[in-house]
Each structure stands twice: as structure tokens, then as C-alpha cells.
Amino acid sequence: MATSASSSLSKAVKQQYMDLPQGDQVQAMYVWVDGTGEGLRCKTRTLDSEPKTIDDFPEWNFDGSSTYQSEGSNSDMYLIPVAMFRDPFRKDPNKLVLCEVLKYNRKPAETNLRLTCNKVMHMVENQHPWFGMEQEYTILGVDGHPYGWPSNGFPGPQGPYYCGVGADKAYGRDIVEAHYRACLYAGVQICGTNAEVMPAQWEFQVGTCEGINMGDHLWVARFILHRVCEDFGVVASFDPKPIPGNWNGAGCHTNFSTKEMREDDGLKFIEESIEKLGKRHHYHIRAYDPKGGLDNARRLTGHHETSNIHEFSAGVANRGASIRIPRTVGQDKKGYFEDRRPSANCDPYAVTEALIRTCLLSENGEEPVDYKN
């Protein structure tokens, strides 16, 4: 099992330094999405006092030519703080700061999908859109081999691993537990976790979050997972189909509701939204992974609890459908629905924005509407 060289450095020695007092000064780690639309970057600065609100963090900048976000001849990019969390690695009073990225001309970077998402969320805030996203991921060694798998073969077939207990069924639970507690400490709205169908595959859920908070909290939960895995010397992969063949892929099922859907007889509003989604399937497929559907094509085959990428379907308690209505929702005639199409490496801002545009703003066609200020 190939783990990173840095994971073998003495954590006890490091802790001697982490225990040193830091006075009134605070370390603020700025976090942002890089030019791939999937990777995260971070860097730290010192603040003279503990920030109390997001407005207490100054703007900053970085070299975009080294993050796939600009050319070297004009490489300065701006970091705009948008959400603050407690830092579970350095602990209080230190902070994690999620940032938007602006280009030299103050326009959003190509992979800054938060700006338009936030604008759309403000347009429908009176409908109180709630989201919950189920983030699947796979633990890999630094050589790309799934954690705990035989070096020259495969584990036993799928069946005993989902929500499994025992050393021969649960691969890497220490990482999952560490991540869960770190998210709780940070203030991320993580609400659960479980082992998934493929060995070394896990899931955590974030929600319920309203509006733009869904994307903010999921990106920070992903960042914390990457950092936890770094400490353990392994890698968290959000690839939607990390192992080809008869193994489950990894998705990011997205649960969605509005105030009307959650109230009595809300099922009719759920069904209206599903009808709208059915007419705009290809637009959503393009929005649901960072490569415009190419990544998801490896996962959405109609097998391994997925729908076919080329066809839209919906059903009660059907995990082979594009949209699943939970059985309790069908019985209560109110609640939420689950969009099972987003890939594990989706941008949550793109996914939640697409749902709002189609279901609440009643857009149609293959392109999003440009709403002028």
C-alpha cells in the first residue's frame, strides 16, 4: 500500500510546535477552486486579530499561471473571501476562508461558478430552496491503487461492503471518522456518513443547506477531506468511475425541495419540477460534471444503480432512475426529490444553479438565461 513520504514524518514532533502560543495573531487559510474546476488550492496569511465576520478578511491575490487560471504575462488573480469556517487543523482562533476568484479585470474566473449561482439563488430566496448532497469518494494510495485492495488483484465482489462493519469490509474508517469530526468542528453542515458499495468507497452527506450555502459547505467539506487524507498519506478521489468493470461508480446525489414542496400536497410541485427536468435533460447532464458530461458517461450506464445518460427517467424509490422520489414522500404527498445524475466531481454551484433555473425559473432550452442586473 503506497502512502506518501510526508505521512511518515513524526506527528509528535510537529505537535510540539503546534502547541506553542500564538498571541493575539490568527492564521487564516484562504481556499479556492483552481482552473480545473475540481482541484482546490490554499495559502495562509497572518491577521492581527481574530476575524468575527467575513468582512474582516482582506482580499488577497495569487499567481494564476500556476493554477491553470491565467497566463504568466498577466497572472495576478484576486481572492475574494465569501465564507468563514473554524480551522480544524490549527484549531481556534484560526480560520478557513473560502474564496471566489476574480481575474485581473475583476471579472469572475472561468471556474468561479459561485457568482452566477449566488445571483440565481437571490432571485428565488422567497421560495427557500433546500439542498442536501451525498458526496461519494474513493480512498486511493498515492500510486492510484484503491486503499486496502490486493496489490495484484481484486477484493471479493460487491455485496458485503455497503454500510459494512469489520476489517474485511470497511477499508479506511479512521479517515472517515477524522473527516466527520473535523467537519463538525469547522461548522460544516455535515449530516452523515456511510461505507459505500465498492470497497474503499465512502460517502458523506452535507445538508440541509439553503441557497448558496450548499456549494460553500460542500467545497469546504471536500477541502477538509483532502487535508485529512494528506495527514494519513492517502488520496481522496472524486472520479465518477475510478475502477472500470463490475464496480460501482461515484456520484453526488442531490436532494432538493422548496417551501411549497415541503408543505401539504407539495407532491404536485415536485411532479411539476420533474416534468420540467425531463424536458431539459441534456442541459443538466452538461452541468453535472466539470467536463460537460464526459466524466459522467463512464458512470451513467444504466447499471450499478445508475440511469442511462441518454435517457431521462423518474420513479418512486427507484435507484436506477434519473430522479428518485423517496417512498415516504410518495406516501406523505410532500417533501423532496433526489437527482441521482450529478457526478462525484461535480461543482455543487453548477448543480444547484441548474436545478433552480429549470425548476423554479422555468427555463428551457440548452443554454442558461442571462439575467441582466
Coordinates of C-alpha atoms in Angstrom, one line a residue:
M1 CA 0.0 0.0 0.0
A2 CA 1.7 3.2 -1.2
T3 CA 1.4 6.1 1.2
S4 CA 3.0 9.5 0.9
A5 CA 6.5 10.2 2.2
S6 CA 5.3 13.1 4.3
S7 CA 2.8 11.0 6.2
S8 CA 5.8 9.2 7.8
L9 CA 7.1 12.4 9.4
S10 CA 6.7 12.5 13.1
K11 CA 3.4 14.0 14.1
A12 CA 4.5 14.1 17.7
V13 CA 7.4 16.4 16.8
K14 CA 5.1 18.6 14.8
Q15 CA 2.7 18.8 17.7
Q16 CA 5.4 20.4 19.9
Y17 CA 5.3 23.4 17.6
M18 CA 1.5 23.4 17.1
D19 CA 1.2 23.7 20.9
L20 CA 3.2 26.9 21.0
P21 CA 1.1 30.0 21.9
Q22 CA 0.4 32.4 19.0
G23 CA -0.6 35.5 20.9
D24 CA -3.4 37.6 19.5
Q25 CA -2.5 36.8 15.9
V26 CA -4.5 34.4 13.8
Q27 CA -3.7 32.2 10.8
A28 CA -6.2 32.4 8.0
M29 CA -6.1 29.8 5.3
Y30 CA -7.6 31.0 2.1
V31 CA -9.1 28.2 0.0
W32 CA -10.2 28.4 -3.6
V33 CA -11.2 26.2 -6.7
D34 CA -8.4 26.1 -9.3
G35 CA -8.6 26.2 -13.1
T36 CA -9.6 22.5 -13.4
G37 CA -12.9 23.2 -11.7
E38 CA -12.1 20.2 -9.4
G39 CA -8.9 20.9 -7.6
L40 CA -8.6 23.0 -4.5
R41 CA -5.7 25.3 -3.6
C42 CA -4.9 27.1 -0.4
K43 CA -2.4 29.5 1.2
T44 CA -2.2 31.2 4.6
R45 CA -1.7 34.7 5.9
T46 CA -1.4 36.2 9.4
L47 CA -4.1 38.5 10.7
D48 CA -3.6 40.8 13.8
S49 CA -6.8 39.7 15.5
E50 CA -9.5 37.1 15.3
P51 CA -12.0 37.9 12.5
K52 CA -15.6 37.9 13.6
T53 CA -17.3 38.2 10.2
I54 CA -16.4 37.5 6.6
D55 CA -15.9 41.3 6.1
D56 CA -12.9 41.2 8.4
F57 CA -10.8 39.2 5.9
P58 CA -8.9 41.3 3.4
E59 CA -8.9 40.5 -0.3
W60 CA -5.7 38.7 -1.4
N61 CA -4.1 37.6 -4.7
F62 CA -2.2 34.7 -6.1
D63 CA -0.3 33.6 -9.3
G64 CA -3.0 32.2 -11.6
S65 CA -0.4 30.9 -14.1
S66 CA 0.4 28.2 -11.6
T67 CA -3.2 27.1 -11.0
Y68 CA -4.4 26.8 -14.7
Q69 CA -6.2 30.1 -14.3
S70 CA -4.1 32.7 -16.3
E71 CA -1.1 33.3 -18.5
G72 CA 2.3 34.1 -17.0
S73 CA 2.4 37.6 -18.6
N74 CA -0.8 38.7 -16.7
S75 CA -1.0 36.2 -13.8
D76 CA -2.4 38.1 -10.8
M77 CA -5.8 36.8 -9.7
Y78 CA -7.9 38.1 -6.8
L79 CA -9.2 36.1 -3.8
I80 CA -12.5 37.4 -2.5
P81 CA -13.4 35.9 0.9
V82 CA -17.1 34.7 0.9
A83 CA -17.4 32.1 3.7
M84 CA -15.6 31.6 7.0
F85 CA -15.1 28.3 9.0
R86 CA -13.2 27.3 12.1
D87 CA -9.9 25.6 11.2
P88 CA -9.9 22.0 12.5
F89 CA -6.2 21.5 11.8
R90 CA -4.8 24.6 13.5
K91 CA -7.8 24.9 15.8
D92 CA -9.3 28.1 17.3
P93 CA -8.9 31.0 16.8
N94 CA -7.5 30.2 13.3
K95 CA -9.8 30.2 10.3
L96 CA -10.5 28.6 6.9
V97 CA -11.7 31.1 4.4
L98 CA -13.5 30.0 1.2
C99 CA -12.9 32.5 -1.6
E100 CA -14.2 33.4 -5.0
V101 CA -11.6 34.0 -7.7
L102 CA -11.6 37.1 -9.9
K103 CA -9.4 37.8 -12.9
Y104 CA -7.1 40.9 -13.4
N105 CA -10.1 42.8 -14.7
R106 CA -12.3 41.9 -11.7
K107 CA -14.5 39.6 -13.8
P108 CA -15.0 36.0 -12.5
A109 CA -12.5 33.3 -13.4
E110 CA -13.8 30.6 -15.7
T111 CA -14.2 28.1 -12.9
N112 CA -15.7 30.7 -10.4
L113 CA -19.3 29.3 -10.7
R114 CA -20.3 30.7 -7.4
L115 CA -21.0 34.3 -8.7
T116 CA -23.9 33.3 -11.0
C117 CA -25.2 30.7 -8.6
N118 CA -25.5 33.3 -5.9
K119 CA -27.3 35.7 -8.2
V120 CA -29.8 33.0 -9.2
M121 CA -30.3 32.0 -5.5
H122 CA -31.2 35.5 -4.6
M123 CA -33.8 35.6 -7.3
V124 CA -35.7 32.7 -5.6
E125 CA -34.9 33.2 -1.9
N126 CA -38.6 33.7 -1.0
Q127 CA -39.1 30.0 -2.1
H128 CA -36.5 28.9 0.4
P129 CA -34.7 26.2 -1.7
W130 CA -33.1 23.5 0.4
F131 CA -30.4 21.1 -0.7
G132 CA -28.7 18.0 0.6
M133 CA -25.8 16.5 -1.3
E134 CA -24.5 12.9 -0.9
Q135 CA -20.7 13.0 -1.7
E136 CA -19.2 9.7 -2.7
Y137 CA -15.5 9.3 -2.9
T138 CA -12.8 6.6 -3.1
I139 CA -9.7 6.3 -0.9
L140 CA -6.6 5.6 -3.0
G141 CA -2.9 5.1 -2.3
V142 CA -0.5 7.7 -3.8
D143 CA 0.0 5.2 -6.6
G144 CA -3.7 5.4 -7.6
H145 CA -4.5 1.9 -6.3
P146 CA -7.6 1.6 -4.1
Y147 CA -6.8 1.6 -0.4
G148 CA -6.8 -2.0 1.1
W149 CA -7.2 -3.7 -2.3
P150 CA -4.7 -6.6 -3.0
S151 CA -1.7 -5.3 -4.9
N152 CA -2.1 -7.8 -7.8
G153 CA -5.8 -8.4 -7.8
F154 CA -9.2 -7.5 -6.6
P155 CA -11.2 -7.9 -3.3
G156 CA -14.3 -10.1 -3.2
P157 CA -17.3 -8.9 -5.3
Q158 CA -19.6 -6.2 -4.1
G159 CA -22.2 -7.1 -1.6
P160 CA -20.8 -7.1 2.0
Y161 CA -19.2 -3.6 1.9
Y162 CA -22.1 -1.1 1.8
C163 CA -22.5 0.1 5.4
G164 CA -20.2 -2.8 6.3
V165 CA -18.6 -3.4 9.6
G166 CA -15.3 -5.3 10.2
A167 CA -11.7 -5.2 8.9
D168 CA -12.5 -7.3 5.9
K169 CA -15.4 -5.0 4.8
A170 CA -14.6 -1.4 5.9
Y171 CA -11.4 0.0 4.3
G172 CA -10.2 3.2 5.9
R173 CA -12.7 4.1 8.5
D174 CA -10.2 6.1 10.5
I175 CA -10.1 8.6 7.7
V176 CA -13.9 8.8 7.6
E177 CA -14.1 9.4 11.4
A178 CA -11.4 12.0 11.3
H179 CA -13.1 13.9 8.5
Y180 CA -16.5 13.8 10.1
R181 CA -15.2 15.2 13.4
A182 CA -13.1 17.9 11.6
C183 CA -16.2 19.0 9.6
L184 CA -18.3 19.3 12.8
Y185 CA -15.6 21.4 14.4
A186 CA -15.3 23.6 11.3
G187 CA -19.0 24.3 11.3
V188 CA -19.7 22.4 8.0
Q189 CA -23.3 21.2 7.9
I190 CA -22.3 17.5 7.5
C191 CA -25.2 15.3 8.5
G192 CA -24.0 11.7 8.0
T193 CA -21.6 9.2 6.5
N194 CA -21.5 5.5 5.4
A195 CA -19.4 3.0 3.7
E196 CA -20.4 2.5 0.0
V197 CA -20.9 -0.4 -2.3
M198 CA -17.3 -0.7 -3.6
P199 CA -14.6 -1.4 -1.0
A200 CA -12.6 1.7 -0.2
Q201 CA -15.5 3.8 -1.4
W202 CA -17.3 6.0 1.2
E203 CA -20.0 8.7 1.3
F204 CA -20.7 11.7 3.4
Q205 CA -23.8 13.9 3.3
V206 CA -23.9 17.7 3.6
G207 CA -27.2 19.5 4.3
T208 CA -29.8 20.6 4.8
C209 CA -28.4 23.9 3.3
E210 CA -30.4 26.8 1.9
G211 CA -29.3 28.5 -1.3
I212 CA -25.6 29.3 -1.8
N213 CA -24.6 27.6 1.5
M214 CA -24.9 24.2 -0.2
G215 CA -22.0 24.9 -2.5
D216 CA -19.9 26.6 0.2
H217 CA -20.3 23.8 2.7
L218 CA -19.6 21.0 0.2
W219 CA -16.5 22.6 -1.2
V220 CA -15.1 23.2 2.3
A221 CA -16.0 19.6 3.3
R222 CA -14.1 18.4 0.2
F223 CA -11.1 20.6 1.2
I224 CA -11.1 19.1 4.7
L225 CA -11.3 15.6 3.3
H226 CA -8.2 16.3 1.1
R227 CA -6.3 17.6 4.1
V228 CA -7.3 14.7 6.4
C229 CA -6.2 12.2 3.7
E230 CA -2.9 14.2 3.3
D231 CA -2.2 13.6 7.0
F232 CA -2.9 9.8 6.5
G233 CA -0.7 9.7 3.4
V234 CA -3.5 8.7 1.0
V235 CA -5.6 10.4 -1.7
A236 CA -9.4 11.1 -1.9
S237 CA -10.6 10.6 -5.4
F238 CA -13.9 12.1 -6.7
D239 CA -13.5 10.3 -10.1
P240 CA -17.0 9.1 -11.1
K241 CA -15.7 5.8 -12.2
P242 CA -12.3 5.1 -10.6
I243 CA -12.3 1.4 -11.3
P244 CA -13.7 0.1 -14.7
G245 CA -15.7 -3.1 -14.8
N246 CA -18.3 -4.5 -12.4
W247 CA -17.7 -1.9 -9.6
N248 CA -20.0 1.0 -8.6
G249 CA -19.1 4.5 -9.7
A250 CA -19.2 7.5 -7.5
G251 CA -21.9 10.2 -7.7
C252 CA -23.1 13.2 -5.8
H253 CA -26.9 12.6 -5.5
T254 CA -28.6 15.9 -4.9
N255 CA -31.8 16.3 -2.8
F256 CA -33.9 19.4 -3.5
S257 CA -37.1 21.0 -2.2
T258 CA -38.8 24.3 -1.9
K259 CA -41.2 25.6 0.8
E260 CA -44.2 24.6 -1.4
M261 CA -42.9 21.1 -1.9
R262 CA -42.4 20.6 1.9
E263 CA -46.0 21.8 2.7
D264 CA -49.2 19.7 2.4
D265 CA -49.9 18.5 -1.1
G266 CA -46.4 19.5 -2.1
L267 CA -46.1 16.4 -4.3
K268 CA -47.8 18.2 -7.2
F269 CA -45.0 20.8 -7.2
I270 CA -42.4 18.0 -7.1
E271 CA -44.1 16.4 -10.1
E272 CA -44.2 19.7 -11.9
S273 CA -40.4 20.2 -11.4
I274 CA -39.7 16.6 -12.6
E275 CA -41.7 17.3 -15.7
K276 CA -39.6 20.4 -16.4
L277 CA -36.4 18.4 -15.7
G278 CA -37.4 15.8 -18.2
K279 CA -37.6 18.4 -21.0
R280 CA -34.1 19.7 -20.2
H281 CA -32.1 16.5 -19.6
H282 CA -29.1 17.3 -21.8
Y283 CA -28.6 20.7 -20.2
H284 CA -28.4 19.1 -16.8
I285 CA -26.0 16.4 -18.0
R286 CA -23.7 19.1 -19.2
A287 CA -23.9 20.9 -15.9
Y288 CA -23.4 17.9 -13.7
D289 CA -19.7 17.2 -14.2
P290 CA -16.8 19.5 -15.0
K291 CA -16.2 18.1 -18.5
G292 CA -19.7 18.7 -19.8
G293 CA -20.9 15.1 -19.3
L294 CA -17.8 13.2 -20.5
D295 CA -16.9 12.1 -17.0
N296 CA -20.4 11.0 -16.2
A297 CA -20.7 9.0 -19.4
R298 CA -18.3 6.4 -17.7
R299 CA -20.7 6.2 -14.7
L300 CA -24.3 6.6 -16.0
T301 CA -24.6 3.4 -17.9
G302 CA -27.9 2.1 -16.6
H303 CA -26.0 -0.4 -14.4
H304 CA -24.7 -0.3 -10.9
E305 CA -27.6 1.8 -9.5
T306 CA -27.5 4.4 -12.2
S307 CA -29.7 5.6 -15.0
N308 CA -28.6 5.8 -18.7
I309 CA -27.0 9.1 -19.5
H310 CA -29.0 9.4 -22.8
E311 CA -32.4 8.9 -21.2
F312 CA -34.4 10.7 -18.6
S313 CA -36.5 8.7 -16.1
A314 CA -38.2 9.2 -12.7
G315 CA -39.8 6.9 -10.2
V316 CA -40.7 6.3 -6.6
A317 CA -37.8 4.5 -4.7
N318 CA -36.1 3.7 -8.0
R319 CA -32.3 3.9 -7.7
G320 CA -32.0 3.2 -11.4
A321 CA -33.8 6.4 -12.4
S322 CA -32.5 9.9 -13.1
I323 CA -34.9 11.3 -10.4
R324 CA -35.9 9.3 -7.4
I325 CA -38.9 10.2 -5.2
P326 CA -38.4 8.7 -1.8
R327 CA -41.2 6.3 -0.8
T328 CA -42.0 8.3 2.3
V329 CA -42.5 11.4 0.1
G330 CA -44.9 9.4 -2.1
Q331 CA -46.9 8.4 0.9
D332 CA -46.9 11.8 2.6
K333 CA -47.6 13.6 -0.6
K334 CA -44.9 16.2 0.3
G335 CA -41.2 16.5 0.8
Y336 CA -38.3 16.5 -1.7
F337 CA -36.8 14.6 -4.7
E338 CA -33.4 13.3 -5.4
D339 CA -31.5 14.0 -8.6
R340 CA -29.2 11.0 -9.0
R341 CA -27.3 12.3 -12.1
P342 CA -24.6 14.6 -10.7
S343 CA -21.1 13.0 -10.7
A344 CA -18.9 12.9 -7.7
N345 CA -16.6 15.5 -9.1
C346 CA -19.4 18.0 -10.0
D347 CA -19.3 21.6 -9.0
P348 CA -22.2 22.0 -6.4
Y349 CA -22.7 25.6 -7.6
A350 CA -23.4 24.4 -11.1
V351 CA -25.7 21.6 -9.9
T352 CA -27.8 23.7 -7.6
E353 CA -28.0 26.6 -10.0
A354 CA -29.2 24.3 -12.8
L355 CA -31.9 22.9 -10.6
I356 CA -33.1 26.4 -9.7
R357 CA -33.1 27.6 -13.3
T358 CA -35.1 24.7 -14.6
C359 CA -37.5 24.0 -11.7
L360 CA -38.1 27.5 -10.2
L361 CA -37.3 29.9 -13.0
S362 CA -38.9 27.6 -15.6
E363 CA -36.1 28.0 -18.1
N364 CA -36.0 25.7 -21.2
G365 CA -33.6 25.1 -24.0
E366 CA -29.9 24.1 -23.9
E367 CA -28.4 27.3 -22.6
P368 CA -29.0 29.2 -19.3
V369 CA -30.7 32.6 -19.5
D370 CA -28.6 35.6 -18.9
Y371 CA -30.4 37.7 -16.3
K372 CA -29.2 41.3 -16.5
N373 CA -28.9 43.3 -13.3

